[in-house]
mmCIF file of N, CA and C in Angstrom:
data_model
loop_
_atom_site.group_PDB
_atom_site.id
_atom_site.type_symbol
_atom_site.label_atom_id
_atom_site.label_comp_id
_atom_site.label_asym_id
_atom_site.label_seq_id
_atom_site.Cartn_x
_atom_site.Cartn_y
_atom_site.Cartn_z
ATOM 1 N N UNK A 1 -14.720 -1.529 -9.767
ATOM 2 C CA UNK A 1 -13.349 -1.880 -9.376
ATOM 3 C C UNK A 1 -13.401 -2.723 -8.102
ATOM 4 N N UNK A 2 -12.681 -3.819 -8.133
ATOM 5 C CA UNK A 2 -12.580 -4.666 -6.931
ATOM 6 C C UNK A 2 -11.125 -4.907 -6.612
ATOM 7 N N UNK A 3 -10.812 -4.817 -5.340
ATOM 8 C CA UNK A 3 -9.447 -5.022 -4.880
ATOM 9 C C UNK A 3 -9.450 -6.118 -3.828
ATOM 10 N N UNK A 4 -8.539 -7.044 -3.969
ATOM 11 C CA UNK A 4 -8.426 -8.136 -3.003
ATOM 12 C C UNK A 4 -7.024 -8.140 -2.418
ATOM 13 N N UNK A 5 -6.936 -7.916 -1.131
ATOM 14 C CA UNK A 5 -5.649 -7.880 -0.450
ATOM 15 C C UNK A 5 -5.420 -9.178 0.313
ATOM 16 N N UNK A 6 -4.175 -9.587 0.368
ATOM 17 C CA UNK A 6 -3.825 -10.801 1.109
ATOM 18 C C UNK A 6 -2.372 -10.711 1.555
ATOM 19 N N UNK A 7 -1.995 -11.639 2.426
ATOM 20 C CA UNK A 7 -0.601 -11.740 2.829
ATOM 21 C C UNK A 7 -0.308 -11.330 4.247
ATOM 22 N N UNK A 8 -1.301 -10.831 4.959
ATOM 23 C CA UNK A 8 -1.054 -10.447 6.334
ATOM 24 C C UNK A 8 -0.834 -11.651 7.228
ATOM 25 N N UNK A 9 -0.442 -11.383 8.456
ATOM 26 C CA UNK A 9 -0.219 -12.472 9.402
ATOM 27 C C UNK A 9 0.554 -11.987 10.606
ATOM 28 N N UNK A 10 0.976 -12.960 11.395
ATOM 29 C CA UNK A 10 1.765 -12.688 12.600
ATOM 30 C C UNK A 10 3.233 -12.931 12.298
ATOM 31 N N UNK A 11 4.064 -11.984 12.642
ATOM 32 C CA UNK A 11 5.498 -12.103 12.391
ATOM 33 C C UNK A 11 6.252 -11.495 13.566
ATOM 34 N N UNK A 12 7.424 -12.024 13.827
ATOM 35 C CA UNK A 12 8.248 -11.498 14.909
ATOM 36 C C UNK A 12 8.950 -10.216 14.461
ATOM 37 N N UNK A 13 9.303 -9.365 15.412
ATOM 38 C CA UNK A 13 10.075 -8.164 15.048
ATOM 39 C C UNK A 13 11.336 -8.545 14.276
ATOM 40 N N UNK A 14 11.605 -7.768 13.230
ATOM 41 C CA UNK A 14 12.735 -8.066 12.367
ATOM 42 C C UNK A 14 12.394 -8.981 11.203
ATOM 43 N N UNK A 15 11.205 -9.535 11.226
ATOM 44 C CA UNK A 15 10.799 -10.452 10.172
ATOM 45 C C UNK A 15 10.271 -9.738 8.940
ATOM 46 N N UNK A 16 9.794 -10.546 7.989
ATOM 47 C CA UNK A 16 9.316 -10.014 6.710
ATOM 48 C C UNK A 16 7.953 -10.592 6.357
ATOM 49 N N UNK A 17 7.204 -9.813 5.598
ATOM 50 C CA UNK A 17 5.942 -10.250 5.018
ATOM 51 C C UNK A 17 5.808 -9.613 3.652
ATOM 52 N N UNK A 18 5.037 -10.267 2.793
ATOM 53 C CA UNK A 18 4.753 -9.697 1.480
ATOM 54 C C UNK A 18 3.244 -9.630 1.300
ATOM 55 N N UNK A 19 2.742 -8.437 1.121
ATOM 56 C CA UNK A 19 1.317 -8.242 0.878
ATOM 57 C C UNK A 19 1.057 -8.186 -0.625
ATOM 58 N N UNK A 20 -0.085 -8.709 -1.031
ATOM 59 C CA UNK A 20 -0.490 -8.681 -2.429
ATOM 60 C C UNK A 20 -1.858 -8.035 -2.558
ATOM 61 N N UNK A 21 -2.063 -7.331 -3.646
ATOM 62 C CA UNK A 21 -3.364 -6.735 -3.938
ATOM 63 C C UNK A 21 -3.682 -7.016 -5.399
ATOM 64 N N UNK A 22 -4.758 -7.747 -5.624
ATOM 65 C CA UNK A 22 -5.214 -8.033 -6.980
ATOM 66 C C UNK A 22 -6.291 -7.030 -7.336
ATOM 67 N N UNK A 23 -6.080 -6.320 -8.428
ATOM 68 C CA UNK A 23 -7.020 -5.274 -8.846
ATOM 69 C C UNK A 23 -7.803 -5.741 -10.064
ATOM 70 N N UNK A 24 -9.136 -5.674 -9.965
ATOM 71 C CA UNK A 24 -10.008 -6.042 -11.085
ATOM 72 C C UNK A 24 -10.829 -4.819 -11.502
ATOM 73 N N UNK A 25 -10.897 -4.579 -12.783
ATOM 74 C CA UNK A 25 -11.803 -3.563 -13.295
ATOM 75 C C UNK A 25 -11.241 -2.166 -13.408
ATOM 76 N N UNK A 26 -9.922 -2.002 -13.224
ATOM 77 C CA UNK A 26 -9.325 -0.679 -13.398
ATOM 78 C C UNK A 26 -8.941 -0.535 -14.863
ATOM 79 N N UNK A 27 -9.709 0.232 -15.604
ATOM 80 C CA UNK A 27 -9.483 0.326 -17.045
ATOM 81 C C UNK A 27 -8.572 1.476 -17.427
ATOM 82 N N UNK A 28 -8.392 2.441 -16.556
ATOM 83 C CA UNK A 28 -7.541 3.592 -16.869
ATOM 84 C C UNK A 28 -6.073 3.186 -16.829
ATOM 85 N N UNK A 29 -5.244 3.944 -17.527
ATOM 86 C CA UNK A 29 -3.795 3.723 -17.470
ATOM 87 C C UNK A 29 -3.124 4.648 -16.462
ATOM 88 N N UNK A 30 -3.772 5.789 -16.217
ATOM 89 C CA UNK A 30 -3.197 6.757 -15.292
ATOM 90 C C UNK A 30 -3.952 6.711 -13.979
ATOM 91 N N UNK A 31 -3.347 6.069 -13.012
ATOM 92 C CA UNK A 31 -3.940 6.022 -11.677
ATOM 93 C C UNK A 31 -2.843 5.670 -10.688
ATOM 94 N N UNK A 32 -3.158 5.830 -9.446
ATOM 95 C CA UNK A 32 -2.233 5.496 -8.363
ATOM 96 C C UNK A 32 -2.835 4.358 -7.559
ATOM 97 N N UNK A 33 -2.024 3.412 -7.206
ATOM 98 C CA UNK A 33 -2.479 2.319 -6.352
ATOM 99 C C UNK A 33 -1.514 2.212 -5.191
ATOM 100 N N UNK A 34 -2.036 1.946 -4.026
ATOM 101 C CA UNK A 34 -1.142 1.951 -2.889
ATOM 102 C C UNK A 34 -1.665 1.222 -1.676
ATOM 103 N N UNK A 35 -0.854 1.252 -0.642
ATOM 104 C CA UNK A 35 -1.166 0.620 0.629
ATOM 105 C C UNK A 35 -1.351 1.681 1.704
ATOM 106 N N UNK A 36 -2.345 1.459 2.493
ATOM 107 C CA UNK A 36 -2.671 2.346 3.593
ATOM 108 C C UNK A 36 -2.864 1.458 4.825
ATOM 109 N N UNK A 37 -2.641 2.010 5.987
ATOM 110 C CA UNK A 37 -2.815 1.182 7.172
ATOM 111 C C UNK A 37 -3.489 1.964 8.289
ATOM 112 N N UNK A 38 -4.133 1.199 9.156
ATOM 113 C CA UNK A 38 -4.795 1.810 10.297
ATOM 114 C C UNK A 38 -4.512 0.972 11.527
ATOM 115 N N UNK A 39 -3.809 1.574 12.471
ATOM 116 C CA UNK A 39 -3.519 0.918 13.736
ATOM 117 C C UNK A 39 -4.636 1.244 14.734
ATOM 118 N N UNK A 40 -4.800 0.417 15.743
ATOM 119 C CA UNK A 40 -5.850 0.679 16.738
ATOM 120 C C UNK A 40 -5.725 2.075 17.341
ATOM 121 N N UNK A 41 -6.816 2.812 17.327
ATOM 122 C CA UNK A 41 -6.827 4.140 17.920
ATOM 123 C C UNK A 41 -6.178 5.222 17.092
ATOM 124 N N UNK A 42 -5.759 4.873 15.870
ATOM 125 C CA UNK A 42 -5.096 5.867 15.028
ATOM 126 C C UNK A 42 -5.843 6.040 13.715
ATOM 127 N N UNK A 43 -5.558 7.136 13.059
ATOM 128 C CA UNK A 43 -6.173 7.384 11.758
ATOM 129 C C UNK A 43 -5.468 6.562 10.682
ATOM 130 N N UNK A 44 -6.199 6.327 9.601
ATOM 131 C CA UNK A 44 -5.611 5.620 8.475
ATOM 132 C C UNK A 44 -4.536 6.498 7.843
ATOM 133 N N UNK A 45 -3.407 5.884 7.493
ATOM 134 C CA UNK A 45 -2.302 6.642 6.908
ATOM 135 C C UNK A 45 -1.794 5.966 5.642
ATOM 136 N N UNK A 46 -1.264 6.766 4.752
ATOM 137 C CA UNK A 46 -0.652 6.223 3.550
ATOM 138 C C UNK A 46 0.704 5.624 3.866
ATOM 139 N N UNK A 47 0.942 4.421 3.398
ATOM 140 C CA UNK A 47 2.205 3.727 3.623
ATOM 141 C C UNK A 47 3.104 3.856 2.397
ATOM 142 N N UNK A 48 2.567 3.464 1.265
ATOM 143 C CA UNK A 48 3.339 3.516 0.026
ATOM 144 C C UNK A 48 2.386 3.472 -1.146
ATOM 145 N N UNK A 49 2.693 4.249 -2.164
ATOM 146 C CA UNK A 49 1.882 4.279 -3.370
ATOM 147 C C UNK A 49 2.770 4.223 -4.601
ATOM 148 N N UNK A 50 2.193 3.753 -5.689
ATOM 149 C CA UNK A 50 2.931 3.649 -6.937
ATOM 150 C C UNK A 50 2.059 4.132 -8.070
ATOM 151 N N UNK A 51 2.666 4.917 -8.955
ATOM 152 C CA UNK A 51 1.947 5.422 -10.117
ATOM 153 C C UNK A 51 1.935 4.355 -11.198
ATOM 154 N N UNK A 52 0.777 4.042 -11.710
ATOM 155 C CA UNK A 52 0.698 2.965 -12.691
ATOM 156 C C UNK A 52 1.378 3.344 -14.004
ATOM 157 N N UNK A 53 1.351 4.600 -14.373
ATOM 158 C CA UNK A 53 1.859 5.000 -15.690
ATOM 159 C C UNK A 53 3.359 4.798 -15.824
ATOM 160 N N UNK A 54 4.125 5.069 -14.773
ATOM 161 C CA UNK A 54 5.581 4.970 -14.914
ATOM 162 C C UNK A 54 6.271 4.280 -13.743
ATOM 163 N N UNK A 55 5.523 3.831 -12.777
ATOM 164 C CA UNK A 55 6.108 3.056 -11.688
ATOM 165 C C UNK A 55 6.795 3.857 -10.602
ATOM 166 N N UNK A 56 6.704 5.182 -10.668
ATOM 167 C CA UNK A 56 7.310 5.964 -9.591
ATOM 168 C C UNK A 56 6.559 5.701 -8.293
ATOM 169 N N UNK A 57 7.320 5.642 -7.211
ATOM 170 C CA UNK A 57 6.751 5.253 -5.921
ATOM 171 C C UNK A 57 7.040 6.295 -4.861
ATOM 172 N N UNK A 58 6.218 6.270 -3.849
ATOM 173 C CA UNK A 58 6.431 7.128 -2.688
ATOM 174 C C UNK A 58 6.251 6.283 -1.427
ATOM 175 N N UNK A 59 6.896 6.709 -0.371
ATOM 176 C CA UNK A 59 6.852 5.973 0.888
ATOM 177 C C UNK A 59 6.690 6.933 2.058
ATOM 178 N N UNK A 60 5.995 6.485 3.071
ATOM 179 C CA UNK A 60 5.966 7.219 4.325
ATOM 180 C C UNK A 60 7.361 7.152 4.949
ATOM 181 N N UNK A 61 7.747 8.200 5.635
ATOM 182 C CA UNK A 61 9.084 8.234 6.245
ATOM 183 C C UNK A 61 9.314 7.040 7.162
ATOM 184 N N UNK A 62 8.277 6.593 7.816
ATOM 185 C CA UNK A 62 8.412 5.519 8.798
ATOM 186 C C UNK A 62 8.745 4.162 8.186
ATOM 187 N N UNK A 63 8.553 4.021 6.870
ATOM 188 C CA UNK A 63 8.804 2.721 6.238
ATOM 189 C C UNK A 63 9.889 2.767 5.170
ATOM 190 N N UNK A 64 10.418 3.949 4.891
ATOM 191 C CA UNK A 64 11.477 4.060 3.873
ATOM 192 C C UNK A 64 12.643 3.150 4.214
ATOM 193 N N UNK A 65 13.198 2.538 3.206
ATOM 194 C CA UNK A 65 14.336 1.621 3.307
ATOM 195 C C UNK A 65 13.957 0.268 3.908
ATOM 196 N N UNK A 66 12.706 0.105 4.328
ATOM 197 C CA UNK A 66 12.278 -1.196 4.855
ATOM 198 C C UNK A 66 11.204 -1.839 3.970
ATOM 199 N N UNK A 67 10.356 -1.024 3.380
ATOM 200 C CA UNK A 67 9.261 -1.527 2.544
ATOM 201 C C UNK A 67 9.555 -1.206 1.081
ATOM 202 N N UNK A 68 9.113 -2.088 0.198
ATOM 203 C CA UNK A 68 9.249 -1.861 -1.236
ATOM 204 C C UNK A 68 7.931 -2.195 -1.919
ATOM 205 N N UNK A 69 7.415 -1.239 -2.688
ATOM 206 C CA UNK A 69 6.175 -1.442 -3.429
ATOM 207 C C UNK A 69 6.506 -1.766 -4.877
ATOM 208 N N UNK A 70 5.693 -2.613 -5.480
ATOM 209 C CA UNK A 70 5.894 -2.946 -6.886
ATOM 210 C C UNK A 70 4.551 -3.317 -7.499
ATOM 211 N N UNK A 71 4.518 -3.320 -8.829
ATOM 212 C CA UNK A 71 3.312 -3.782 -9.511
ATOM 213 C C UNK A 71 3.720 -4.496 -10.779
ATOM 214 N N UNK A 72 2.806 -5.329 -11.289
ATOM 215 C CA UNK A 72 3.122 -6.050 -12.510
ATOM 216 C C UNK A 72 2.152 -5.651 -13.621
ATOM 217 N N UNK A 73 2.327 -6.210 -14.786
ATOM 218 C CA UNK A 73 1.503 -5.831 -15.931
ATOM 219 C C UNK A 73 0.054 -6.265 -15.797
ATOM 220 N N UNK A 74 -0.193 -7.166 -14.867
ATOM 221 C CA UNK A 74 -1.567 -7.635 -14.652
ATOM 222 C C UNK A 74 -2.310 -6.765 -13.656
ATOM 223 N N UNK A 75 -1.746 -5.597 -13.331
ATOM 224 C CA UNK A 75 -2.353 -4.655 -12.397
ATOM 225 C C UNK A 75 -2.453 -5.224 -10.992
ATOM 226 N N UNK A 76 -1.556 -6.109 -10.664
ATOM 227 C CA UNK A 76 -1.425 -6.564 -9.290
ATOM 228 C C UNK A 76 -0.342 -5.737 -8.609
ATOM 229 N N UNK A 77 -0.471 -5.607 -7.317
ATOM 230 C CA UNK A 77 0.465 -4.771 -6.587
ATOM 231 C C UNK A 77 0.959 -5.531 -5.367
ATOM 232 N N UNK A 78 2.197 -5.248 -4.995
ATOM 233 C CA UNK A 78 2.804 -5.970 -3.892
ATOM 234 C C UNK A 78 3.493 -4.986 -2.949
ATOM 235 N N UNK A 79 3.601 -5.391 -1.698
ATOM 236 C CA UNK A 79 4.362 -4.618 -0.721
ATOM 237 C C UNK A 79 5.256 -5.586 0.039
ATOM 238 N N UNK A 80 6.544 -5.504 -0.232
ATOM 239 C CA UNK A 80 7.509 -6.307 0.504
ATOM 240 C C UNK A 80 7.896 -5.533 1.747
ATOM 241 N N UNK A 81 7.644 -6.146 2.894
ATOM 242 C CA UNK A 81 7.906 -5.478 4.162
ATOM 243 C C UNK A 81 9.007 -6.234 4.891
ATOM 244 N N UNK A 82 10.128 -5.575 5.079
ATOM 245 C CA UNK A 82 11.263 -6.166 5.785
ATOM 246 C C UNK A 82 11.526 -5.420 7.085
ATOM 247 N N UNK A 83 12.305 -6.033 7.940
ATOM 248 C CA UNK A 83 12.680 -5.410 9.222
ATOM 249 C C UNK A 83 11.454 -4.863 9.944
ATOM 250 N N UNK A 84 10.443 -5.677 10.030
ATOM 251 C CA UNK A 84 9.187 -5.229 10.631
ATOM 252 C C UNK A 84 9.348 -4.900 12.111
ATOM 253 N N UNK A 85 8.602 -3.891 12.519
ATOM 254 C CA UNK A 85 8.641 -3.405 13.893
ATOM 255 C C UNK A 85 7.247 -3.528 14.512
ATOM 256 N N UNK A 86 7.161 -3.606 15.824
ATOM 257 C CA UNK A 86 5.837 -3.678 16.457
ATOM 258 C C UNK A 86 4.928 -2.524 16.040
ATOM 259 N N UNK A 87 5.500 -1.363 15.787
ATOM 260 C CA UNK A 87 4.681 -0.215 15.382
ATOM 261 C C UNK A 87 4.134 -0.333 13.972
ATOM 262 N N UNK A 88 4.551 -1.348 13.243
ATOM 263 C CA UNK A 88 3.966 -1.612 11.927
ATOM 264 C C UNK A 88 2.653 -2.399 12.039
ATOM 265 N N UNK A 89 2.320 -2.822 13.229
ATOM 266 C CA UNK A 89 1.086 -3.569 13.442
ATOM 267 C C UNK A 89 -0.118 -2.710 13.083
ATOM 268 N N UNK A 90 -0.938 -3.222 12.183
ATOM 269 C CA UNK A 90 -2.102 -2.468 11.709
ATOM 270 C C UNK A 90 -2.885 -3.337 10.740
ATOM 271 N N UNK A 91 -4.072 -2.875 10.393
ATOM 272 C CA UNK A 91 -4.787 -3.437 9.255
ATOM 273 C C UNK A 91 -4.326 -2.676 8.023
ATOM 274 N N UNK A 92 -3.885 -3.413 7.031
ATOM 275 C CA UNK A 92 -3.396 -2.825 5.800
ATOM 276 C C UNK A 92 -4.456 -2.941 4.709
ATOM 277 N N UNK A 93 -4.682 -1.841 4.025
ATOM 278 C CA UNK A 93 -5.671 -1.779 2.959
ATOM 279 C C UNK A 93 -4.995 -1.366 1.659
ATOM 280 N N UNK A 94 -5.434 -1.959 0.560
ATOM 281 C CA UNK A 94 -4.999 -1.414 -0.723
ATOM 282 C C UNK A 94 -6.104 -0.505 -1.250
ATOM 283 N N UNK A 95 -5.692 0.509 -1.953
ATOM 284 C CA UNK A 95 -6.647 1.488 -2.462
ATOM 285 C C UNK A 95 -6.196 2.029 -3.799
ATOM 286 N N UNK A 96 -7.160 2.483 -4.582
ATOM 287 C CA UNK A 96 -6.883 3.051 -5.901
ATOM 288 C C UNK A 96 -7.319 4.508 -5.930
ATOM 289 N N UNK A 97 -6.429 5.344 -6.395
ATOM 290 C CA UNK A 97 -6.706 6.766 -6.626
ATOM 291 C C UNK A 97 -6.757 6.971 -8.123
ATOM 292 N N UNK A 98 -7.830 7.554 -8.626
ATOM 293 C CA UNK A 98 -8.011 7.637 -10.070
ATOM 294 C C UNK A 98 -7.297 8.828 -10.696
ATOM 295 N N UNK A 99 -6.136 9.163 -10.180
ATOM 296 C CA UNK A 99 -5.272 10.152 -10.804
ATOM 297 C C UNK A 99 -3.872 9.951 -10.251
ATOM 298 N N UNK A 100 -2.921 10.621 -10.866
ATOM 299 C CA UNK A 100 -1.547 10.600 -10.381
ATOM 300 C C UNK A 100 -1.149 12.039 -10.087
ATOM 301 N N UNK A 101 -0.860 12.297 -8.841
ATOM 302 C CA UNK A 101 -0.455 13.641 -8.420
ATOM 303 C C UNK A 101 0.954 13.505 -7.885
ATOM 304 N N UNK A 102 1.919 13.893 -8.730
ATOM 305 C CA UNK A 102 3.320 13.681 -8.375
ATOM 306 C C UNK A 102 3.824 14.790 -7.456
ATOM 307 N N UNK A 103 4.408 14.394 -6.363
ATOM 308 C CA UNK A 103 5.057 15.326 -5.450
ATOM 309 C C UNK A 103 6.389 14.712 -5.030
ATOM 310 N N UNK A 104 7.424 15.483 -5.005
ATOM 311 C CA UNK A 104 8.769 15.050 -4.586
ATOM 312 C C UNK A 104 9.158 13.699 -5.183
ATOM 313 N N UNK A 105 8.898 13.524 -6.494
ATOM 314 C CA UNK A 105 9.382 12.342 -7.192
ATOM 315 C C UNK A 105 8.486 11.122 -7.164
ATOM 316 N N UNK A 106 7.409 11.178 -6.383
ATOM 317 C CA UNK A 106 6.508 10.038 -6.347
ATOM 318 C C UNK A 106 5.077 10.504 -6.196
ATOM 319 N N UNK A 107 4.117 9.596 -6.302
ATOM 320 C CA UNK A 107 2.726 10.015 -6.225
ATOM 321 C C UNK A 107 2.290 10.355 -4.804
ATOM 322 N N UNK A 108 1.427 11.331 -4.698
ATOM 323 C CA UNK A 108 0.796 11.627 -3.419
ATOM 324 C C UNK A 108 0.068 10.386 -2.945
ATOM 325 N N UNK A 109 0.147 10.118 -1.664
ATOM 326 C CA UNK A 109 -0.382 8.868 -1.111
ATOM 327 C C UNK A 109 -1.261 9.213 0.088
ATOM 328 N N UNK A 110 -2.454 9.664 -0.190
ATOM 329 C CA UNK A 110 -3.360 10.103 0.868
ATOM 330 C C UNK A 110 -4.668 9.327 0.802
ATOM 331 N N UNK A 111 -5.104 8.829 1.929
ATOM 332 C CA UNK A 111 -6.356 8.091 1.970
ATOM 333 C C UNK A 111 -7.555 8.910 1.537
ATOM 334 N N UNK A 112 -7.476 10.220 1.684
ATOM 335 C CA UNK A 112 -8.594 11.076 1.300
ATOM 336 C C UNK A 112 -8.801 11.114 -0.210
ATOM 337 N N UNK A 113 -7.802 10.678 -0.972
ATOM 338 C CA UNK A 113 -7.897 10.659 -2.435
ATOM 339 C C UNK A 113 -8.435 9.341 -2.969
ATOM 340 N N UNK A 114 -8.508 8.325 -2.131
ATOM 341 C CA UNK A 114 -8.835 6.983 -2.598
ATOM 342 C C UNK A 114 -10.288 6.883 -3.034
ATOM 343 N N UNK A 115 -10.489 6.321 -4.246
ATOM 344 C CA UNK A 115 -11.837 6.106 -4.766
ATOM 345 C C UNK A 115 -12.336 4.695 -4.488
ATOM 346 N N UNK A 116 -11.408 3.759 -4.443
ATOM 347 C CA UNK A 116 -11.794 2.365 -4.255
ATOM 348 C C UNK A 116 -10.901 1.728 -3.193
ATOM 349 N N UNK A 117 -11.529 1.020 -2.273
ATOM 350 C CA UNK A 117 -10.813 0.349 -1.204
ATOM 351 C C UNK A 117 -11.012 -1.163 -1.309
ATOM 352 N N UNK A 118 -9.955 -1.880 -0.952
ATOM 353 C CA UNK A 118 -10.097 -3.311 -0.766
ATOM 354 C C UNK A 118 -10.322 -3.609 0.702
ATOM 355 N N UNK A 119 -10.653 -4.850 0.992
ATOM 356 C CA UNK A 119 -10.768 -5.259 2.391
ATOM 357 C C UNK A 119 -9.366 -5.308 2.998
ATOM 358 N N UNK A 120 -9.280 -5.076 4.269
ATOM 359 C CA UNK A 120 -7.991 -5.031 4.920
ATOM 360 C C UNK A 120 -7.424 -6.402 5.217
ATOM 361 N N UNK A 121 -6.129 -6.413 5.423
ATOM 362 C CA UNK A 121 -5.441 -7.621 5.871
ATOM 363 C C UNK A 121 -4.600 -7.236 7.089
ATOM 364 N N UNK A 122 -4.724 -8.032 8.144
ATOM 365 C CA UNK A 122 -4.102 -7.687 9.416
ATOM 366 C C UNK A 122 -2.649 -8.126 9.453
ATOM 367 N N UNK A 123 -1.794 -7.189 9.825
ATOM 368 C CA UNK A 123 -0.376 -7.478 10.051
ATOM 369 C C UNK A 123 -0.093 -7.255 11.532
ATOM 370 N N UNK A 124 0.399 -8.282 12.192
ATOM 371 C CA UNK A 124 0.731 -8.185 13.610
ATOM 372 C C UNK A 124 2.201 -8.502 13.784
ATOM 373 N N UNK A 125 2.938 -7.558 14.355
ATOM 374 C CA UNK A 125 4.363 -7.752 14.597
ATOM 375 C C UNK A 125 4.564 -7.844 16.107
ATOM 376 N N UNK A 126 4.872 -9.039 16.546
ATOM 377 C CA UNK A 126 4.965 -9.266 17.980
ATOM 378 C C UNK A 126 5.817 -10.487 18.256
ATOM 379 N N UNK A 127 6.515 -10.452 19.365
ATOM 380 C CA UNK A 127 7.303 -11.612 19.774
ATOM 381 C C UNK A 127 6.480 -12.497 20.710
#
């Protein structure tokens, strides 16, 4: 499995970015794919994940109503990030979890479950 993430960059507070993750070699139908981020001096955290089987999504409380995750039939995944804040600054990684563990209406989104990681893309929110 190979994952290629892109779309990071420098944006002013309140701005928007769209991250993309191209997934190659995922043959299963039941899996979770998502975005995780790591800010300087902090642990990696789950941002948003989506279940491939039915498209149910989950979000970290800090990004709800601002970020939207989606995927297409080609197993590509996207993260639309709006109303960006300086605290969103981090390296963003896409990752694949080879199962779907549904909790509170969406898939569990924990870095400890990830089997495959893509290279990170840096998002910097600064004026």
